[in-house]
Structure formats: structure tokens, C-alpha cells
mmCIF file of C-alpha atoms and ligand atoms in Angstrom:
data_model
loop_
_atom_site.group_PDB
_atom_site.id
_atom_site.type_symbol
_atom_site.label_atom_id
_atom_site.label_comp_id
_atom_site.label_asym_id
_atom_site.label_seq_id
_atom_site.Cartn_x
_atom_site.Cartn_y
_atom_site.Cartn_z
ATOM 1 C CA UNK A 1 39.495 161.624 54.854
ATOM 2 C CA UNK A 2 42.355 159.217 54.164
ATOM 3 C CA UNK A 3 41.398 155.681 53.186
ATOM 4 C CA UNK A 4 43.725 152.723 52.793
ATOM 5 C CA UNK A 5 42.273 149.747 50.938
ATOM 6 C CA UNK A 6 44.309 146.539 50.940
ATOM 7 C CA UNK A 7 47.445 148.639 50.813
ATOM 8 C CA UNK A 8 50.742 146.765 50.626
ATOM 9 C CA UNK A 9 54.325 147.887 50.509
ATOM 10 C CA UNK A 10 57.385 145.847 49.612
ATOM 11 C CA UNK A 11 60.966 147.000 49.427
ATOM 12 C CA UNK A 12 63.197 145.480 46.763
ATOM 13 C CA UNK A 13 62.136 143.474 43.741
ATOM 14 C CA UNK A 14 62.116 139.857 42.574
ATOM 15 C CA UNK A 15 63.826 137.449 44.943
ATOM 16 C CA UNK A 16 64.943 140.393 47.098
ATOM 17 C CA UNK A 17 61.381 141.644 47.648
ATOM 18 C CA UNK A 18 60.489 142.063 51.280
ATOM 19 C CA UNK A 19 56.916 142.996 52.196
ATOM 20 C CA UNK A 20 56.840 145.329 55.179
ATOM 21 C CA UNK A 21 53.125 146.289 55.098
ATOM 22 C CA UNK A 22 50.765 143.430 54.338
ATOM 23 C CA UNK A 23 47.134 144.414 53.958
ATOM 24 C CA UNK A 24 46.384 147.792 55.453
ATOM 25 C CA UNK A 25 42.713 148.752 55.687
ATOM 26 C CA UNK A 26 42.178 151.953 57.560
ATOM 27 C CA UNK A 27 40.174 155.163 57.451
ATOM 28 C CA UNK A 28 41.516 158.343 59.035
ATOM 29 C CA UNK A 29 38.712 160.868 59.492
ATOM 30 C CA UNK A 30 38.874 164.549 58.724
ATOM 31 C CA UNK A 31 39.868 166.632 61.713
ATOM 32 C CA UNK A 32 40.947 163.828 64.014
ATOM 33 C CA UNK A 33 44.271 163.122 65.669
ATOM 34 C CA UNK A 34 45.058 159.599 64.581
ATOM 35 C CA UNK A 35 47.875 157.678 66.256
ATOM 36 C CA UNK A 36 49.976 154.943 64.729
ATOM 37 C CA UNK A 37 51.592 153.129 67.619
ATOM 38 C CA UNK A 38 54.170 150.373 67.358
ATOM 39 C CA UNK A 39 57.702 149.376 68.175
ATOM 40 C CA UNK A 40 60.745 150.066 66.062
ATOM 41 C CA UNK A 41 60.628 148.368 62.667
ATOM 42 C CA UNK A 42 56.867 147.739 62.807
ATOM 43 C CA UNK A 43 56.295 149.727 59.611
ATOM 44 C CA UNK A 44 54.959 153.006 61.041
ATOM 45 C CA UNK A 45 57.147 155.361 59.010
ATOM 46 C CA UNK A 46 56.601 153.399 55.831
ATOM 47 C CA UNK A 47 52.844 153.509 56.371
ATOM 48 C CA UNK A 48 52.709 157.223 56.951
ATOM 49 C CA UNK A 49 55.103 158.006 54.090
ATOM 50 C CA UNK A 50 52.717 156.382 51.640
ATOM 51 C CA UNK A 51 50.178 159.145 52.382
ATOM 52 C CA UNK A 52 52.296 161.745 50.578
ATOM 53 C CA UNK A 53 53.866 159.094 48.323
ATOM 54 C CA UNK A 54 57.354 159.470 49.735
ATOM 55 C CA UNK A 55 56.912 155.698 49.534
ATOM 56 C CA UNK A 56 54.816 154.201 46.738
ATOM 57 C CA UNK A 57 52.436 151.407 47.698
ATOM 58 C CA UNK A 58 53.140 148.172 45.821
ATOM 59 C CA UNK A 59 49.510 147.050 46.090
ATOM 60 C CA UNK A 60 46.055 148.314 46.970
ATOM 61 C CA UNK A 61 44.788 151.863 46.989
ATOM 62 C CA UNK A 62 44.980 155.094 48.970
ATOM 63 C CA UNK A 63 42.163 157.610 48.636
ATOM 64 C CA UNK A 64 42.256 161.156 49.937
ATOM 65 C CA UNK A 65 38.844 162.818 50.033
ATOM 66 C CA UNK A 66 37.619 160.069 47.757
ATOM 67 C CA UNK A 67 40.300 160.621 45.147
ATOM 68 C CA UNK A 68 42.685 157.778 44.301
ATOM 69 C CA UNK A 69 46.176 159.219 44.789
ATOM 70 C CA UNK A 70 48.093 155.937 44.528
ATOM 71 C CA UNK A 71 49.486 156.621 41.075
ATOM 72 C CA UNK A 72 49.840 160.404 41.291
ATOM 73 C CA UNK A 73 52.733 161.920 39.360
ATOM 74 C CA UNK A 74 53.808 165.316 38.061
ATOM 75 C CA UNK A 75 51.538 168.223 38.898
ATOM 76 C CA UNK A 76 49.084 166.026 40.790
ATOM 77 C CA UNK A 77 51.878 164.738 43.036
ATOM 78 C CA UNK A 78 53.213 168.239 43.649
ATOM 79 C CA UNK A 79 49.727 169.431 44.586
ATOM 80 C CA UNK A 80 49.187 166.450 46.883
ATOM 81 C CA UNK A 81 52.451 167.060 48.721
ATOM 82 C CA UNK A 82 51.785 170.766 49.112
ATOM 83 C CA UNK A 83 48.568 169.914 50.992
ATOM 84 C CA UNK A 84 50.323 167.555 53.402
ATOM 85 C CA UNK A 85 52.781 168.905 55.986
ATOM 86 C CA UNK A 86 55.325 166.668 57.663
ATOM 87 C CA UNK A 87 57.522 166.872 60.738
ATOM 88 C CA UNK A 88 60.219 164.496 61.920
ATOM 89 C CA UNK A 89 62.084 163.368 65.024
ATOM 90 C CA UNK A 90 65.221 165.249 63.979
ATOM 91 C CA UNK A 91 63.431 168.401 62.783
ATOM 92 C CA UNK A 92 65.189 168.364 59.359
ATOM 93 C CA UNK A 93 65.669 172.130 59.261
ATOM 94 C CA UNK A 94 67.930 173.867 56.748
ATOM 95 C CA UNK A 95 70.956 174.752 58.861
ATOM 96 C CA UNK A 96 72.147 177.494 56.479
ATOM 97 C CA UNK A 97 68.811 179.298 56.518
ATOM 98 C CA UNK A 98 67.424 181.517 59.243
ATOM 99 C CA UNK A 99 64.261 180.545 61.072
ATOM 100 C CA UNK A 100 62.233 182.898 58.870
ATOM 101 C CA UNK A 101 63.748 181.518 55.668
ATOM 102 C CA UNK A 102 63.087 177.944 56.797
ATOM 103 C CA UNK A 103 59.419 178.815 57.063
ATOM 104 C CA UNK A 104 59.285 180.723 53.765
ATOM 105 C CA UNK A 105 60.956 177.837 51.901
ATOM 106 C CA UNK A 106 57.784 175.929 50.900
ATOM 107 C CA UNK A 107 56.270 179.232 49.754
ATOM 108 C CA UNK A 108 59.306 179.865 47.554
ATOM 109 C CA UNK A 109 58.755 176.443 45.977
ATOM 110 C CA UNK A 110 55.119 177.340 45.445
ATOM 111 C CA UNK A 111 56.193 180.558 43.688
ATOM 112 C CA UNK A 112 54.569 182.997 46.127
ATOM 113 C CA UNK A 113 55.741 186.627 46.028
ATOM 114 C CA UNK A 114 58.233 187.680 48.671
ATOM 115 C CA UNK A 115 56.011 190.038 50.663
ATOM 116 C CA UNK A 116 53.355 187.347 50.955
ATOM 117 C CA UNK A 117 55.943 184.733 51.971
ATOM 118 C CA UNK A 118 57.344 186.894 54.730
ATOM 119 C CA UNK A 119 53.944 187.974 56.039
ATOM 120 C CA UNK A 120 52.741 184.397 56.209
ATOM 121 C CA UNK A 121 55.951 183.135 57.825
ATOM 122 C CA UNK A 122 55.769 185.872 60.458
ATOM 123 C CA UNK A 123 52.193 184.936 61.245
ATOM 124 C CA UNK A 124 53.158 181.269 61.601
ATOM 125 C CA UNK A 125 56.114 182.124 63.829
ATOM 126 C CA UNK A 126 53.701 183.992 66.106
ATOM 127 C CA UNK A 127 51.417 180.954 66.142
ATOM 128 C CA UNK A 128 54.258 178.719 67.354
ATOM 129 C CA UNK A 129 55.591 181.352 69.775
ATOM 130 C CA UNK A 130 58.837 182.142 67.937
ATOM 131 C CA UNK A 131 58.178 185.654 66.627
ATOM 132 C CA UNK A 132 61.363 186.903 68.316
ATOM 133 C CA UNK A 133 63.571 184.218 66.744
ATOM 134 C CA UNK A 134 63.067 184.931 63.040
ATOM 135 C CA UNK A 135 66.693 185.878 62.390
ATOM 136 C CA UNK A 136 68.329 183.073 64.325
ATOM 137 C CA UNK A 137 69.792 179.933 62.821
ATOM 138 C CA UNK A 138 68.591 176.438 63.811
ATOM 139 C CA UNK A 139 71.836 175.706 65.704
ATOM 140 C CA UNK A 140 71.021 178.634 68.014
ATOM 141 C CA UNK A 141 67.735 177.066 69.127
ATOM 142 C CA UNK A 142 66.736 174.345 71.599
ATOM 143 C CA UNK A 143 65.221 171.108 70.324
ATOM 144 C CA UNK A 144 61.719 172.228 71.229
ATOM 145 C CA UNK A 145 62.218 175.542 69.423
ATOM 146 C CA UNK A 146 63.578 173.740 66.366
ATOM 147 C CA UNK A 147 60.509 171.518 66.278
ATOM 148 C CA UNK A 148 58.331 174.652 66.475
ATOM 149 C CA UNK A 149 60.115 176.014 63.402
ATOM 150 C CA UNK A 150 59.513 172.713 61.631
ATOM 151 C CA UNK A 151 55.830 172.893 62.567
ATOM 152 C CA UNK A 152 55.563 176.458 61.225
ATOM 153 C CA UNK A 153 57.268 175.356 58.011
ATOM 154 C CA UNK A 154 54.933 172.355 57.692
ATOM 155 C CA UNK A 155 51.958 174.723 57.932
ATOM 156 C CA UNK A 156 53.226 177.173 55.317
ATOM 157 C CA UNK A 157 51.077 175.854 52.477
ATOM 158 C CA UNK A 158 47.949 175.601 54.664
ATOM 159 C CA UNK A 159 47.864 171.806 54.618
ATOM 160 C CA UNK A 160 44.756 169.854 55.559
ATOM 161 C CA UNK A 161 46.868 166.981 56.844
ATOM 162 C CA UNK A 162 50.018 166.941 58.933
ATOM 163 C CA UNK A 163 52.159 163.820 59.355
ATOM 164 C CA UNK A 164 54.181 163.693 62.559
ATOM 165 C CA UNK A 165 56.853 160.965 62.551
ATOM 166 C CA UNK A 166 58.110 160.545 66.143
ATOM 167 C CA UNK A 167 57.997 164.333 66.408
ATOM 168 C CA UNK A 168 58.674 164.392 70.157
ATOM 169 C CA UNK A 169 61.010 161.419 70.440
ATOM 170 C CA UNK A 170 64.145 163.575 70.668
ATOM 171 C CA UNK A 171 62.638 165.885 73.307
ATOM 172 C CA UNK A 172 62.486 165.741 77.112
ATOM 173 C CA UNK A 173 59.143 165.129 78.806
ATOM 174 C CA UNK A 174 58.340 168.786 79.586
ATOM 175 C CA UNK A 175 59.094 169.886 76.028
ATOM 176 C CA UNK A 176 57.150 166.899 74.709
ATOM 177 C CA UNK A 177 54.035 168.059 76.553
ATOM 178 C CA UNK A 178 54.472 171.610 75.173
ATOM 179 C CA UNK A 179 54.855 170.394 71.594
ATOM 180 C CA UNK A 180 51.868 168.048 71.943
ATOM 181 C CA UNK A 181 49.814 170.991 73.271
ATOM 182 C CA UNK A 182 50.820 173.032 70.235
ATOM 183 C CA UNK A 183 49.897 170.188 67.873
ATOM 184 C CA UNK A 184 46.535 169.816 69.608
ATOM 185 C CA UNK A 185 45.909 173.534 69.179
ATOM 186 C CA UNK A 186 46.751 173.316 65.476
ATOM 187 C CA UNK A 187 44.324 170.418 65.160
ATOM 188 C CA UNK A 188 41.507 172.235 66.975
ATOM 189 C CA UNK A 189 42.001 175.796 65.764
ATOM 190 C CA UNK A 190 43.122 175.182 62.194
ATOM 191 C CA UNK A 191 41.220 171.919 61.703
ATOM 192 C CA UNK A 192 44.323 170.124 60.459
ATOM 193 C CA UNK A 193 44.049 166.317 60.538
ATOM 194 C CA UNK A 194 47.067 164.938 62.394
ATOM 195 C CA UNK A 195 48.609 161.526 61.802
ATOM 196 C CA UNK A 196 50.884 160.929 64.758
ATOM 197 C CA UNK A 197 53.436 158.129 64.644
ATOM 198 C CA UNK A 198 54.831 157.153 67.979
ATOM 199 C CA UNK A 199 56.390 154.268 69.876
ATOM 200 C CA UNK A 200 55.283 155.978 73.097
ATOM 201 C CA UNK A 201 52.110 154.978 74.860
ATOM 202 C CA UNK A 202 51.987 158.252 76.767
ATOM 203 C CA UNK A 203 52.224 160.347 73.592
ATOM 204 C CA UNK A 204 49.374 158.338 72.073
ATOM 205 C CA UNK A 205 47.372 158.697 75.271
ATOM 206 C CA UNK A 206 48.041 162.433 75.484
ATOM 207 C CA UNK A 207 47.052 163.531 72.017
ATOM 208 C CA UNK A 208 45.304 160.866 69.914
ATOM 209 C CA UNK A 209 41.553 160.533 69.401
ATOM 210 C CA UNK A 210 42.002 157.076 67.903
ATOM 211 C CA UNK A 211 44.959 154.757 67.672
ATOM 212 C CA UNK A 212 46.001 151.875 65.432
ATOM 213 C CA UNK A 213 48.498 149.462 66.946
ATOM 214 C CA UNK A 214 50.839 148.141 64.271
ATOM 215 C CA UNK A 215 53.127 145.139 64.580
ATOM 216 C CA UNK A 216 55.163 143.374 61.916
ATOM 217 C CA UNK A 217 53.459 145.291 59.121
ATOM 218 C CA UNK A 218 49.893 144.547 60.267
ATOM 219 C CA UNK A 219 47.361 146.609 62.161
ATOM 220 C CA UNK A 220 46.729 144.355 65.141
ATOM 221 C CA UNK A 221 44.044 146.494 66.762
ATOM 222 C CA UNK A 222 42.489 149.894 66.491
ATOM 223 C CA UNK A 223 39.993 152.035 68.371
ATOM 224 C CA UNK A 224 39.179 155.116 70.440
ATOM 225 C CA UNK A 225 42.252 155.819 72.555
ATOM 226 C CA UNK A 226 40.728 155.500 76.040
ATOM 227 C CA UNK A 227 38.740 152.397 75.117
ATOM 228 C CA UNK A 228 41.691 150.747 73.390
ATOM 229 C CA UNK A 229 44.048 151.274 76.304
ATOM 230 C CA UNK A 230 41.442 150.263 78.907
ATOM 231 C CA UNK A 231 40.722 146.972 77.127
ATOM 232 C CA UNK A 232 43.746 145.975 75.037
ATOM 233 C CA UNK A 233 43.288 142.725 73.121
ATOM 234 C CA UNK A 234 46.639 142.104 71.464
ATOM 235 C CA UNK A 235 49.580 140.695 73.412
ATOM 236 C CA UNK A 236 51.807 143.463 72.085
ATOM 237 C CA UNK A 237 49.599 146.276 73.386
ATOM 238 C CA UNK A 238 49.062 144.484 76.701
ATOM 239 C CA UNK A 239 52.837 144.203 77.071
ATOM 240 C CA UNK A 240 53.366 147.875 76.192
ATOM 241 C CA UNK A 241 50.801 148.955 78.787
ATOM 242 C CA UNK A 242 52.284 146.661 81.434
ATOM 243 C CA UNK A 243 55.789 148.029 80.869
ATOM 244 C CA UNK A 244 54.531 151.638 80.997
ATOM 245 C CA UNK A 245 52.662 150.895 84.251
ATOM 246 C CA UNK A 246 55.793 149.351 85.713
ATOM 247 C CA UNK A 247 57.831 152.411 84.709
ATOM 248 C CA UNK A 248 55.225 154.722 86.252
ATOM 249 C CA UNK A 249 55.362 152.637 89.433
ATOM 250 C CA UNK A 250 59.115 153.180 89.574
ATOM 251 C CA UNK A 251 58.606 156.916 89.074
ATOM 252 C CA UNK A 252 56.230 157.207 92.014
ATOM 253 C CA UNK A 253 57.602 158.679 95.212
ATOM 254 C CA UNK A 254 56.827 157.196 98.602
ATOM 255 C CA UNK A 255 53.565 159.155 98.870
ATOM 256 C CA UNK A 256 52.439 157.466 95.694
ATOM 257 C CA UNK A 257 52.531 160.697 93.679
ATOM 258 C CA UNK A 258 54.213 160.735 90.280
ATOM 259 C CA UNK A 259 57.637 162.357 90.261
ATOM 260 C CA UNK A 260 57.736 165.326 87.891
ATOM 261 C CA UNK A 261 55.368 165.697 84.959
ATOM 262 C CA UNK A 262 56.268 162.344 83.493
ATOM 263 C CA UNK A 263 53.982 162.479 80.474
ATOM 264 C CA UNK A 264 56.555 160.422 78.681
ATOM 265 C CA UNK A 265 57.834 158.278 81.489
ATOM 266 C CA UNK A 266 58.665 155.249 79.397
ATOM 267 C CA UNK A 267 60.948 157.384 77.276
ATOM 268 C CA UNK A 268 63.174 158.409 80.170
ATOM 269 C CA UNK A 269 66.838 157.944 79.470
ATOM 270 C CA UNK A 270 66.465 158.782 75.805
ATOM 271 C CA UNK A 271 68.420 161.391 73.944
ATOM 272 C CA UNK A 272 67.437 164.911 74.912
HETATM 273 N N1 LIG B 301 64.113 152.111 52.150
HETATM 274 C C1 LIG B 301 63.999 150.864 52.680
HETATM 275 N N2 LIG B 301 64.507 149.795 52.047
HETATM 276 C C2 LIG B 301 64.377 148.551 52.561
HETATM 277 N N3 LIG B 301 63.766 148.265 53.723
HETATM 278 C C3 LIG B 301 63.249 149.292 54.405
HETATM 279 C C4 LIG B 301 63.337 150.658 53.935
HETATM 280 N N4 LIG B 301 62.724 151.462 54.834
HETATM 281 C C5 LIG B 301 62.282 150.661 55.822
HETATM 282 N N5 LIG B 301 62.590 149.363 55.566
HETATM 283 C C6 LIG B 301 62.233 148.196 56.420
HETATM 284 O O1 LIG B 301 60.838 148.202 56.600
HETATM 285 C C7 LIG B 301 60.489 147.816 57.919
HETATM 286 C C8 LIG B 301 59.636 148.904 58.552
HETATM 287 O O2 LIG B 301 60.430 150.080 58.720
HETATM 288 P P1 LIG B 301 59.819 151.450 59.222
HETATM 289 O O3 LIG B 301 58.591 151.744 58.460
HETATM 290 O O4 LIG B 301 60.909 152.454 59.199
HETATM 291 O O5 LIG B 301 59.424 151.077 60.736
HETATM 292 P P2 LIG B 301 59.148 152.016 62.001
HETATM 293 O O6 LIG B 301 58.948 153.411 61.531
HETATM 294 O O7 LIG B 301 57.931 151.413 62.632
HETATM 295 O O8 LIG B 301 60.343 151.866 62.893
HETATM 296 C C9 LIG B 301 61.786 147.534 58.636
HETATM 297 O O9 LIG B 301 62.031 146.164 58.587
HETATM 298 C C10 LIG B 301 62.805 148.294 57.818
HETATM 299 O O10 LIG B 301 64.060 147.691 57.908
HETATM 300 MG MG1 LIG B 302 59.967 155.137 61.969
#
């Protein structure tokens, strides 16, 4: 369980200080897929990066399984980070390392013996469907394959929590659905709690059990995904739903059937 209590985050100090998260109160339950939805600059990445202290809160408290982690340093911080996997929009793979050695990297940091590192990495590559790609380099893989490597690497230390920061935003809609399916499977089969940041309504709809809508550094509403999207209260969520509906309308052919598997219709035209 991840609990935020009156959490604040400012960048800069003194007269330059700029508060980007104001008073975050939120509980993410064990084993759920929790979505953080909001437009660019809303504070989503900052919020999620406080969970592994890539960003330090400037006020309030964060508890993980009841333990206050807000001030963690040294060994405690290292331990915390090893139990939290993270994946990103741009995959962030090591270009000079093979697929296998990308996945063994966190195990090297943790000081695991080589045979154990390789065995575990091979098992994870099977899990993500890349067992035949162990000796390739990232540049020899598609975007979807690169994200699978990143997912395997994020799982290397058997984390309980995985943070996904716009993990499908650089992928086309078919690949997005495949990666979301994989993440769902990891959530269900391995019991990993997923915190999914997205600007995409369809990604949130596809994978999240609950969603918090964030705007201007505040959580403006939060709830079970289906309920939240059926009865949005905030203007910002209403507008997001209206624009997605309009986009879906445009994607419908003359028989009224959706064109293609547009799970991510509002993202069309983005970088592939
Ligand atoms: N390292 C930083 N220094 C100063 N301001 C930052 C930094 N990182 C993010 N911000 C600001 O914080 C706000 C929220 O950013 P971010 O969390 O990246 O939003 P999102 O992920 O929702 O697009 C933005 O106004 C951004 O400019
Ligand atoms: Mg971001």
C-alpha cells in the first residue's frame, strides 16, 4: 500500500520556489492498477517519481506498507528503489548492452552471482516473449520489443510496485494494446501493483482499476475507472471524454463500426 498524506512538491528555493504538487492525499492499494491521468505539465511524473524518491517531497509524508519513506537515505533508499521497478516512454535502455545484459544490470548492482543473474534474466525474457532476442542490441528491436526489455529489466529485482510513466505513449495503437496486456498479466500473475501515468483516456480505460485525475498539481477527482468515466464531475475530465468521443466518431466508418483496433484513438498522429 502506498499512502500520500498532505504531500507537496516544490521545485527551486526561496523566491524561485514553484509548487507543482499542492496537497496530495491518496492511497494506492496493494495489487491494483492505479492510473494517474492528466494533461502535460499537470504534475503526473513528479507525483510518481516521489514514490521511489527520484523526487523528494517538500512537505507531507509518503508511507509504503505503513513505513514512512519520505526521508529515506543510504541503505534504506537503495532497498526502497530495488523494490520499485520503473518504465518510461522512451524505454531508457543501455544502447551498448545486449538485451540480456540490460536485464541483468539491476542484478549486477544488487551483487547477485553471474549464473543467477543470467538464469533470472532468461526467465524474464521468456515472460515478455523475447527469449530469442537475448543477444541483440536495443537498436535492433522495435519500440514494442524495447519496452518489453525495459519491463523485464524493471522486474529483475522482483519488485512489489512498478511505475509506468507514459509507457505506451511512443507506441502505435496495436503495440499499445499488446504492452497493456503484458502489464495486466504482470499485475495479475505476479501480483505487482502498477502505477500507470497516462495522458490517454483509452489507456486508463483499458488497464486501470482506479484512476486519479490530476490537474495543475491537484487531484481533481478519483474513483473506480468505469464509474469515474461514466459520471465525470470535473470540467477537465468531461472535456477529455468529449474530445475522445469526438475522435472515436471521426474514426467510425459509414456502418458505424470503429476503424481498426483504435484502443488509443486520441493518440493518433503521435510519434510511432
Ligand atoms: N526538475 C524540474 N525543475 C523545475 N520544474 C520542474 C521540474 N520537473 C518538472 N517541473 C515542472 O513541474 C510541473 C509538472 O511537471 P511534470 O510532473 O513533468 O508533469 P507531467 O508529467 O504531468 O507532464 C511542470 O510545470 C514542470 O515544468
Ligand atoms: Mg510526465
